[in-house]
PDB file of C-alpha atoms in Angstrom:
ATOM      1  CA  MET K 252      28.359  73.137 188.344  1.00 50.00           C
ATOM      2  CA  ALA K 253      25.125  71.380 189.017  1.00 54.00           C
ATOM      3  CA  LYS K 254      22.130  71.283 186.591  1.00 67.00           C
ATOM      4  CA  ILE K 255      19.080  72.713 187.603  1.00 75.00           C
ATOM      5  CA  LYS K 256      15.418  71.779 186.598  1.00 84.00           C
ATOM      6  CA  LEU K 257      13.844  74.266 185.087  1.00 86.00           C
ATOM      7  CA  ALA K 258       9.929  74.162 186.136  1.00 89.00           C
ATOM      8  CA  LYS K 259       7.343  74.032 183.041  1.00 93.00           C
ATOM      9  CA  SER K 260       6.440  77.710 184.042  1.00 94.00           C
ATOM     10  CA  LYS K 261       9.669  78.861 183.312  1.00 92.00           C
ATOM     11  CA  VAL K 262      10.552  76.851 180.326  1.00 94.00           C
ATOM     12  CA  ASP K 263       7.112  78.305 178.841  1.00 97.00           C
ATOM     13  CA  THR K 264       8.187  81.804 179.863  1.00 96.00           C
ATOM     14  CA  LEU K 265      11.682  81.125 177.786  1.00 97.00           C
ATOM     15  CA  VAL K 266       9.873  79.838 174.796  1.00 97.00           C
ATOM     16  CA  GLU K 267       7.698  82.948 174.679  1.00 98.00           C
ATOM     17  CA  ILE K 268      10.780  85.027 175.030  1.00 97.00           C
ATOM     18  CA  CYS K 269      12.285  83.803 171.978  1.00 98.00           C
ATOM     19  CA  LYS K 270       8.859  83.660 170.005  1.00 98.00           C
ATOM     20  CA  SER K 271       8.605  87.562 170.809  1.00 98.00           C
ATOM     21  CA  PHE K 272      11.646  88.135 168.884  1.00 97.00           C
ATOM     22  CA  ASP K 273      10.609  85.590 165.835  1.00 98.00           C
ATOM     23  CA  ASN K 274      12.587  82.809 166.909  1.00 97.00           C
ATOM     24  CA  ASP K 275      15.379  84.598 165.127  1.00 97.00           C
ATOM     25  CA  GLY K 276      19.021  83.554 165.341  1.00 97.00           C
ATOM     26  CA  ALA K 277      20.387  87.554 164.590  1.00 97.00           C
ATOM     27  CA  GLU K 278      18.239  88.214 168.102  1.00 97.00           C
ATOM     28  CA  LEU K 279      20.725  86.308 170.292  1.00 98.00           C
ATOM     29  CA  ILE K 280      21.876  89.359 172.441  1.00 97.00           C
ATOM     30  CA  ASN K 281      18.498  90.543 173.043  1.00 97.00           C
ATOM     31  CA  VAL K 282      17.042  87.111 173.693  1.00 98.00           C
ATOM     32  CA  LEU K 283      19.919  86.537 176.081  1.00 97.00           C
ATOM     33  CA  HIS K 284      18.955  90.257 178.052  1.00 95.00           C
ATOM     34  CA  LYS K 285      15.286  89.442 178.233  1.00 96.00           C
ATOM     35  CA  ALA K 286      16.143  85.850 179.385  1.00 96.00           C
ATOM     36  CA  GLN K 287      18.531  87.176 182.081  1.00 93.00           C
ATOM     37  CA  GLU K 288      16.481  89.991 183.027  1.00 89.00           C
ATOM     38  CA  THR K 289      13.565  87.187 183.663  1.00 90.00           C
ATOM     39  CA  PHE K 290      15.833  84.593 185.378  1.00 89.00           C
ATOM     40  CA  GLY K 291      18.777  86.775 187.176  1.00 85.00           C
ATOM     41  CA  TYR K 292      21.348  84.836 185.350  1.00 91.00           C
ATOM     42  CA  LEU K 293      22.035  82.294 182.420  1.00 95.00           C
ATOM     43  CA  PRO K 294      22.578  78.954 183.274  1.00 94.00           C
ATOM     44  CA  ALA K 295      22.987  76.180 181.253  1.00 95.00           C
ATOM     45  CA  GLU K 296      19.719  75.011 180.829  1.00 95.00           C
ATOM     46  CA  VAL K 297      18.491  78.406 179.812  1.00 97.00           C
ATOM     47  CA  GLN K 298      21.151  78.497 177.251  1.00 97.00           C
ATOM     48  CA  GLU K 299      20.120  75.132 175.769  1.00 97.00           C
ATOM     49  CA  ILE K 300      16.608  76.216 175.494  1.00 97.00           C
ATOM     50  CA  ILE K 301      17.447  79.447 173.924  1.00 98.00           C
ATOM     51  CA  ALA K 302      19.874  77.529 171.355  1.00 98.00           C
ATOM     52  CA  ARG K 303      16.991  75.063 170.539  1.00 98.00           C
ATOM     53  CA  GLU K 304      14.270  77.581 170.075  1.00 98.00           C
ATOM     54  CA  LEU K 305      16.582  79.842 167.983  1.00 98.00           C
ATOM     55  CA  ASN K 306      17.959  77.025 165.997  1.00 98.00           C
ATOM     56  CA  VAL K 307      21.396  77.861 166.953  1.00 98.00           C
ATOM     57  CA  SER K 308      24.233  75.847 168.572  1.00 98.00           C
ATOM     58  CA  VAL K 309      24.642  75.578 172.483  1.00 97.00           C
ATOM     59  CA  ALA K 310      28.354  76.439 171.745  1.00 98.00           C
ATOM     60  CA  HIS K 311      27.260  79.613 169.845  1.00 98.00           C
ATOM     61  CA  VAL K 312      25.026  80.608 172.640  1.00 98.00           C
ATOM     62  CA  TYR K 313      27.572  79.612 175.387  1.00 97.00           C
ATOM     63  CA  GLY K 314      30.230  81.751 173.388  1.00 96.00           C
ATOM     64  CA  VAL K 315      28.063  85.097 173.338  1.00 96.00           C
ATOM     65  CA  VAL K 316      27.204  84.669 177.087  1.00 95.00           C
ATOM     66  CA  THR K 317      31.248  84.272 178.151  1.00 91.00           C
ATOM     67  CA  PHE K 318      32.226  86.805 175.914  1.00 90.00           C
ATOM     68  CA  TYR K 319      30.113  89.542 177.172  1.00 86.00           C
ATOM     69  CA  SER K 320      30.959  90.534 181.008  1.00 77.00           C
ATOM     70  CA  PHE K 321      27.393  91.813 181.037  1.00 81.00           C
ATOM     71  CA  PHE K 322      26.069  88.227 181.093  1.00 90.00           C
ATOM     72  CA  SER K 323      26.110  85.858 183.985  1.00 89.00           C
ATOM     73  CA  MET K 324      26.144  82.160 184.504  1.00 91.00           C
ATOM     74  CA  VAL K 325      25.774  82.240 188.232  1.00 85.00           C
ATOM     75  CA  PRO K 326      23.367  83.873 190.205  1.00 86.00           C
ATOM     76  CA  LYS K 327      23.769  87.178 191.403  1.00 88.00           C
ATOM     77  CA  GLY K 328      22.672  89.061 194.642  1.00 92.00           C
ATOM     78  CA  GLU K 329      19.577  91.029 195.398  1.00 91.00           C
ATOM     79  CA  PHE K 330      21.933  94.001 195.317  1.00 95.00           C
ATOM     80  CA  PRO K 331      25.078  93.327 192.919  1.00 94.00           C
ATOM     81  CA  ILE K 332      27.894  95.180 193.539  1.00 97.00           C
ATOM     82  CA  SER K 333      30.364  96.077 190.559  1.00 95.00           C
ATOM     83  CA  ILE K 334      33.765  97.636 191.528  1.00 97.00           C
ATOM     84  CA  CYS K 335      35.249  99.399 188.050  1.00 96.00           C
ATOM     85  CA  MET K 336      38.834  98.244 187.857  1.00 96.00           C
ATOM     86  CA  GLY K 337      39.717 100.362 184.412  1.00 95.00           C
ATOM     87  CA  THR K 338      42.592 102.527 184.781  1.00 96.00           C
ATOM     88  CA  ALA K 339      41.471 105.654 186.205  1.00 97.00           C
ATOM     89  CA  CYS K 340      39.513 103.838 188.870  1.00 97.00           C
ATOM     90  CA  TYR K 341      42.639 101.376 189.447  1.00 97.00           C
ATOM     91  CA  VAL K 342      45.060 104.205 190.013  1.00 97.00           C
ATOM     92  CA  ARG K 343      42.983 106.190 192.177  1.00 98.00           C
ATOM     93  CA  GLY K 344      42.430 103.144 194.768  1.00 98.00           C
ATOM     94  CA  ALA K 345      39.500 100.388 193.424  1.00 98.00           C
ATOM     95  CA  GLU K 346      41.720  97.889 194.295  1.00 98.00           C
ATOM     96  CA  LYS K 347      41.371  98.806 198.161  1.00 98.00           C
ATOM     97  CA  VAL K 348      37.673  99.670 197.640  1.00 98.00           C
ATOM     98  CA  LEU K 349      37.327  96.029 196.215  1.00 98.00           C
ATOM     99  CA  GLU K 350      39.187  94.334 199.129  1.00 98.00           C
ATOM    100  CA  GLU K 351      37.140  96.421 201.794  1.00 98.00           C
ATOM    101  CA  PHE K 352      33.735  95.212 200.400  1.00 98.00           C
ATOM    102  CA  LYS K 353      35.180  91.734 200.193  1.00 98.00           C
ATOM    103  CA  ARG K 354      36.088  91.708 203.599  1.00 98.00           C
ATOM    104  CA  LEU K 355      32.965  93.376 205.054  1.00 98.00           C
ATOM    105  CA  LEU K 356      30.845  90.979 203.049  1.00 98.00           C
ATOM    106  CA  ASP K 357      32.951  88.183 203.361  1.00 97.00           C
ATOM    107  CA  VAL K 358      32.638  86.929 199.936  1.00 96.00           C
ATOM    108  CA  PRO K 359      34.882  86.703 197.234  1.00 96.00           C
ATOM    109  CA  VAL K 360      34.683  88.427 193.528  1.00 94.00           C
ATOM    110  CA  GLY K 361      32.254  86.330 191.670  1.00 89.00           C
ATOM    111  CA  GLU K 362      30.227  84.989 194.341  1.00 90.00           C
ATOM    112  CA  THR K 363      27.027  85.924 196.329  1.00 91.00           C
ATOM    113  CA  THR K 364      26.582  86.299 200.090  1.00 94.00           C
ATOM    114  CA  GLU K 365      25.036  83.136 201.762  1.00 92.00           C
ATOM    115  CA  ASP K 366      22.046  85.667 202.510  1.00 93.00           C
ATOM    116  CA  GLY K 367      21.744  86.327 198.664  1.00 91.00           C
ATOM    117  CA  LYS K 368      21.495  89.891 199.288  1.00 95.00           C
ATOM    118  CA  PHE K 369      25.061  90.726 197.965  1.00 96.00           C
ATOM    119  CA  SER K 370      27.619  89.891 195.190  1.00 95.00           C
ATOM    120  CA  ILE K 371      30.999  91.239 194.081  1.00 95.00           C
ATOM    121  CA  SER K 372      32.050  91.521 190.221  1.00 93.00           C
ATOM    122  CA  CYS K 373      34.457  93.683 188.903  1.00 93.00           C
ATOM    123  CA  LEU K 374      33.912  95.675 185.890  1.00 90.00           C
ATOM    124  CA  ARG K 375      36.732  96.831 183.156  1.00 86.00           C
ATOM    125  CA  CYS K 376      35.059 100.668 182.920  1.00 86.00           C
ATOM    126  CA  VAL K 377      31.753 102.151 183.589  1.00 86.00           C
ATOM    127  CA  GLY K 378      32.698 105.247 181.358  1.00 89.00           C
ATOM    128  CA  ALA K 379      32.362 107.851 184.560  1.00 93.00           C
ATOM    129  CA  CYS K 380      36.312 108.180 184.885  1.00 94.00           C
ATOM    130  CA  GLY K 381      36.084 111.789 186.211  1.00 96.00           C
ATOM    131  CA  LEU K 382      34.487 110.079 188.899  1.00 97.00           C
ATOM    132  CA  ALA K 383      36.856 107.630 189.934  1.00 97.00           C
ATOM    133  CA  PRO K 384      37.150 105.137 191.646  1.00 98.00           C
ATOM    134  CA  VAL K 385      33.317 104.095 190.764  1.00 97.00           C
ATOM    135  CA  VAL K 386      31.238 101.498 192.194  1.00 97.00           C
ATOM    136  CA  THR K 387      27.675 100.605 191.335  1.00 96.00           C
ATOM    137  CA  ILE K 388      25.072  98.566 192.884  1.00 96.00           C
ATOM    138  CA  GLY K 389      22.170  97.787 190.734  1.00 90.00           C
ATOM    139  CA  GLU K 390      21.615 100.877 188.668  1.00 88.00           C
ATOM    140  CA  ARG K 391      23.054 103.133 191.501  1.00 95.00           C
ATOM    141  CA  VAL K 392      26.489 104.638 190.662  1.00 96.00           C
ATOM    142  CA  TYR K 393      28.530 105.936 193.503  1.00 98.00           C
ATOM    143  CA  GLY K 394      31.811 107.958 192.543  1.00 98.00           C
ATOM    144  CA  ARG K 395      34.920 108.872 194.304  1.00 98.00           C
ATOM    145  CA  VAL K 396      34.378 105.831 196.638  1.00 98.00           C
ATOM    146  CA  ALA K 397      37.122 105.289 199.039  1.00 98.00           C
ATOM    147  CA  ALA K 398      37.639 102.257 201.100  1.00 98.00           C
ATOM    148  CA  GLY K 399      36.238 104.027 204.117  1.00 98.00           C
ATOM    149  CA  ASP K 400      33.186 104.645 202.646  1.00 98.00           C
ATOM    150  CA  VAL K 401      32.457 101.050 201.901  1.00 98.00           C
ATOM    151  CA  ALA K 402      30.461 100.460 205.324  1.00 98.00           C
ATOM    152  CA  ASP K 403      28.128 103.280 205.279  1.00 98.00           C
ATOM    153  CA  ILE K 404      27.319 102.190 201.423  1.00 98.00           C
ATOM    154  CA  ILE K 405      26.569  98.531 202.591  1.00 98.00           C
ATOM    155  CA  LYS K 406      24.327  99.903 205.234  1.00 97.00           C
ATOM    156  CA  GLU K 407      22.498 101.723 202.772  1.00 96.00           C
ATOM    157  CA  TYR K 408      21.268  97.909 201.744  1.00 96.00           C
ATOM    158  CA  GLN K 409      20.731  96.138 204.733  1.00 91.00           C
ATOM    159  CA  SER K 410      17.402  96.220 206.541  1.00 74.00           C
TER     160      SER K 410
END
Protein backbone atom coordinates (compact mmCIF):
# COMPACT_ATOMS: atom_id res chain seq x y z
CA MET A 1 0.00 0.00 0.00
CA ALA A 2 1.43 3.32 -1.08
CA LYS A 3 1.92 6.01 1.53
CA ILE A 4 -0.24 9.06 1.27
CA LYS A 5 0.81 12.57 2.20
CA LEU A 6 -1.65 14.25 4.52
CA ALA A 7 -2.18 17.98 4.03
CA LYS A 8 -1.23 20.13 7.02
CA SER A 9 -4.89 20.99 7.59
CA LYS A 10 -5.72 17.27 7.85
CA VAL A 11 -2.86 16.73 10.29
CA ASP A 12 -4.10 19.68 12.34
CA THR A 13 -7.62 18.23 12.37
CA LEU A 14 -6.26 14.90 13.58
CA VAL A 15 -4.21 16.57 16.32
CA GLU A 16 -7.37 18.42 17.45
CA ILE A 17 -9.32 15.14 17.56
CA CYS A 18 -6.64 13.66 19.83
CA LYS A 19 -6.64 16.79 22.03
CA SER A 20 -10.44 16.58 22.36
CA PHE A 21 -9.84 13.26 24.15
CA ASP A 22 -7.02 14.76 26.28
CA ASN A 23 -4.39 12.84 24.27
CA ASP A 24 -5.31 9.89 26.49
CA GLY A 25 -4.18 6.49 25.18
CA ALA A 26 -7.14 4.90 26.97
CA GLU A 27 -9.38 6.82 24.54
CA LEU A 28 -7.81 5.18 21.48
CA ILE A 29 -11.02 3.56 20.21
CA ASN A 30 -12.94 6.83 20.54
CA VAL A 31 -10.16 8.70 18.74
CA LEU A 32 -10.14 6.09 15.96
CA HIS A 33 -13.93 6.35 15.55
CA LYS A 34 -13.74 10.14 15.29
CA ALA A 35 -10.77 9.97 12.91
CA GLN A 36 -12.54 7.48 10.64
CA GLU A 37 -15.69 9.61 10.73
CA THR A 38 -13.53 12.56 9.61
CA PHE A 39 -11.29 10.86 7.03
CA GLY A 40 -13.51 7.98 5.91
CA TYR A 41 -10.82 5.42 6.69
CA LEU A 42 -7.62 4.98 8.71
CA PRO A 43 -4.53 4.85 6.49
CA ALA A 44 -1.10 4.20 8.02
CA GLU A 45 -0.31 7.92 8.14
CA VAL A 46 -3.38 8.66 10.26
CA GLN A 47 -2.51 5.77 12.58
CA GLU A 48 1.04 7.08 12.98
CA ILE A 49 -0.14 10.55 13.98
CA ILE A 50 -2.66 9.11 16.45
CA ALA A 51 0.05 6.93 17.97
CA ARG A 52 2.35 9.92 18.35
CA GLU A 53 -0.34 12.17 19.83
CA LEU A 54 -1.62 9.54 22.29
CA ASN A 55 1.88 8.35 23.15
CA VAL A 56 1.16 4.72 22.25
CA SER A 57 2.96 2.48 19.78
CA VAL A 58 1.97 2.37 16.13
CA ALA A 59 1.74 -1.41 16.54
CA HIS A 60 -0.87 -0.96 19.26
CA VAL A 61 -2.94 1.39 17.08
CA TYR A 62 -2.63 -0.98 14.11
CA GLY A 63 -3.64 -3.92 16.31
CA VAL A 64 -6.83 -2.16 17.39
CA VAL A 65 -7.64 -1.04 13.83
CA THR A 66 -7.23 -4.55 12.45
CA PHE A 67 -8.99 -6.29 15.36
CA TYR A 68 -12.29 -4.43 15.06
CA SER A 69 -14.12 -4.97 11.77
CA PHE A 70 -15.72 -1.51 11.97
CA PHE A 71 -12.39 0.17 11.20
CA SER A 72 -11.11 0.30 7.64
CA MET A 73 -7.63 0.97 6.29
CA VAL A 74 -8.91 1.43 2.74
CA PRO A 75 -11.30 4.11 1.51
CA LYS A 76 -14.95 3.08 1.40
CA GLY A 77 -17.38 4.08 -1.29
CA GLU A 78 -19.88 6.90 -0.93
CA PHE A 79 -22.42 4.12 -0.32
CA PRO A 80 -20.74 1.31 1.65
CA ILE A 81 -22.61 -1.96 1.19
CA SER A 82 -22.29 -4.60 3.90
CA ILE A 83 -23.75 -8.06 3.57
CA CYS A 84 -24.31 -9.99 6.79
CA MET A 85 -22.77 -13.46 6.62
CA GLY A 86 -23.86 -14.58 10.07
CA THR A 87 -25.40 -18.04 10.36
CA ALA A 88 -29.06 -17.02 9.91
CA CYS A 89 -28.26 -14.78 6.93
CA TYR A 90 -25.92 -17.32 5.37
CA VAL A 91 -28.39 -20.22 5.49
CA ARG A 92 -31.10 -17.96 4.03
CA GLY A 93 -29.05 -17.03 0.97
CA ALA A 94 -26.67 -14.20 1.87
CA GLU A 95 -23.97 -15.73 -0.32
CA LYS A 96 -26.18 -15.43 -3.43
CA VAL A 97 -27.00 -11.83 -2.49
CA LEU A 98 -23.29 -11.06 -2.10
CA GLU A 99 -22.48 -12.66 -5.47
CA GLU A 100 -25.17 -10.54 -7.15
CA PHE A 101 -23.81 -7.29 -5.67
CA LYS A 102 -20.31 -8.27 -6.82
CA ARG A 103 -21.56 -9.16 -10.30
CA LEU A 104 -23.70 -6.06 -10.85
CA LEU A 105 -21.13 -3.62 -9.46
CA ASP A 106 -18.15 -5.50 -10.90
CA VAL A 107 -16.18 -5.12 -7.69
CA PRO A 108 -14.76 -7.71 -5.26
CA VAL A 109 -15.33 -7.72 -1.51
CA GLY A 110 -13.13 -5.19 0.26
CA GLU A 111 -12.82 -2.87 -2.71
CA THR A 112 -14.55 0.20 -4.11
CA THR A 113 -16.06 0.76 -7.55
CA GLU A 114 -13.99 2.86 -9.95
CA ASP A 115 -16.41 5.79 -9.61
CA GLY A 116 -16.05 5.71 -5.80
CA LYS A 117 -19.79 5.25 -5.28
CA PHE A 118 -19.95 1.72 -3.85
CA SER A 119 -17.80 -0.55 -1.74
CA ILE A 120 -18.64 -4.06 -0.61
CA SER A 121 -17.82 -5.73 2.67
CA CYS A 122 -19.09 -8.66 4.69
CA LEU A 123 -20.16 -8.52 8.31
CA ARG A 124 -20.27 -11.34 10.84
CA CYS A 125 -23.68 -10.38 12.26
CA VAL A 126 -25.77 -7.23 12.38
CA GLY A 127 -28.11 -8.55 15.08
CA ALA A 128 -31.21 -8.59 12.90
CA CYS A 129 -31.42 -12.34 12.41
CA GLY A 130 -35.21 -12.28 12.11
CA LEU A 131 -34.79 -10.23 8.91
CA ALA A 132 -32.19 -12.52 7.33
CA PRO A 133 -30.56 -12.10 4.93
CA VAL A 134 -29.65 -8.53 5.83
CA VAL A 135 -27.80 -5.88 3.82
CA THR A 136 -26.81 -2.45 5.07
CA ILE A 137 -25.97 0.51 2.88
CA GLY A 138 -24.59 3.24 5.06
CA GLU A 139 -27.04 3.45 7.97
CA ARG A 140 -29.97 1.94 6.05
CA VAL A 141 -30.91 -1.68 6.74
CA TYR A 142 -32.53 -3.94 4.14
CA GLY A 143 -34.12 -7.15 5.41
CA ARG A 144 -35.14 -10.40 3.73
CA VAL A 145 -33.03 -9.51 0.68
CA ALA A 146 -33.00 -11.94 -2.22
CA ALA A 147 -30.54 -11.91 -5.13
CA GLY A 148 -33.41 -10.67 -7.33
CA ASP A 149 -33.76 -7.54 -5.16
CA VAL A 150 -30.17 -6.38 -5.60
CA ALA A 151 -30.58 -4.51 -8.91
CA ASP A 152 -33.47 -2.44 -7.51
CA ILE A 153 -31.53 -1.67 -4.34
CA ILE A 154 -28.54 -0.44 -6.35
CA LYS A 155 -30.81 1.75 -8.52
CA GLU A 156 -31.92 3.65 -5.39
CA TYR A 157 -28.36 5.01 -5.08
CA GLN A 158 -27.53 5.70 -8.72
CA SER A 159 -28.20 9.13 -10.16
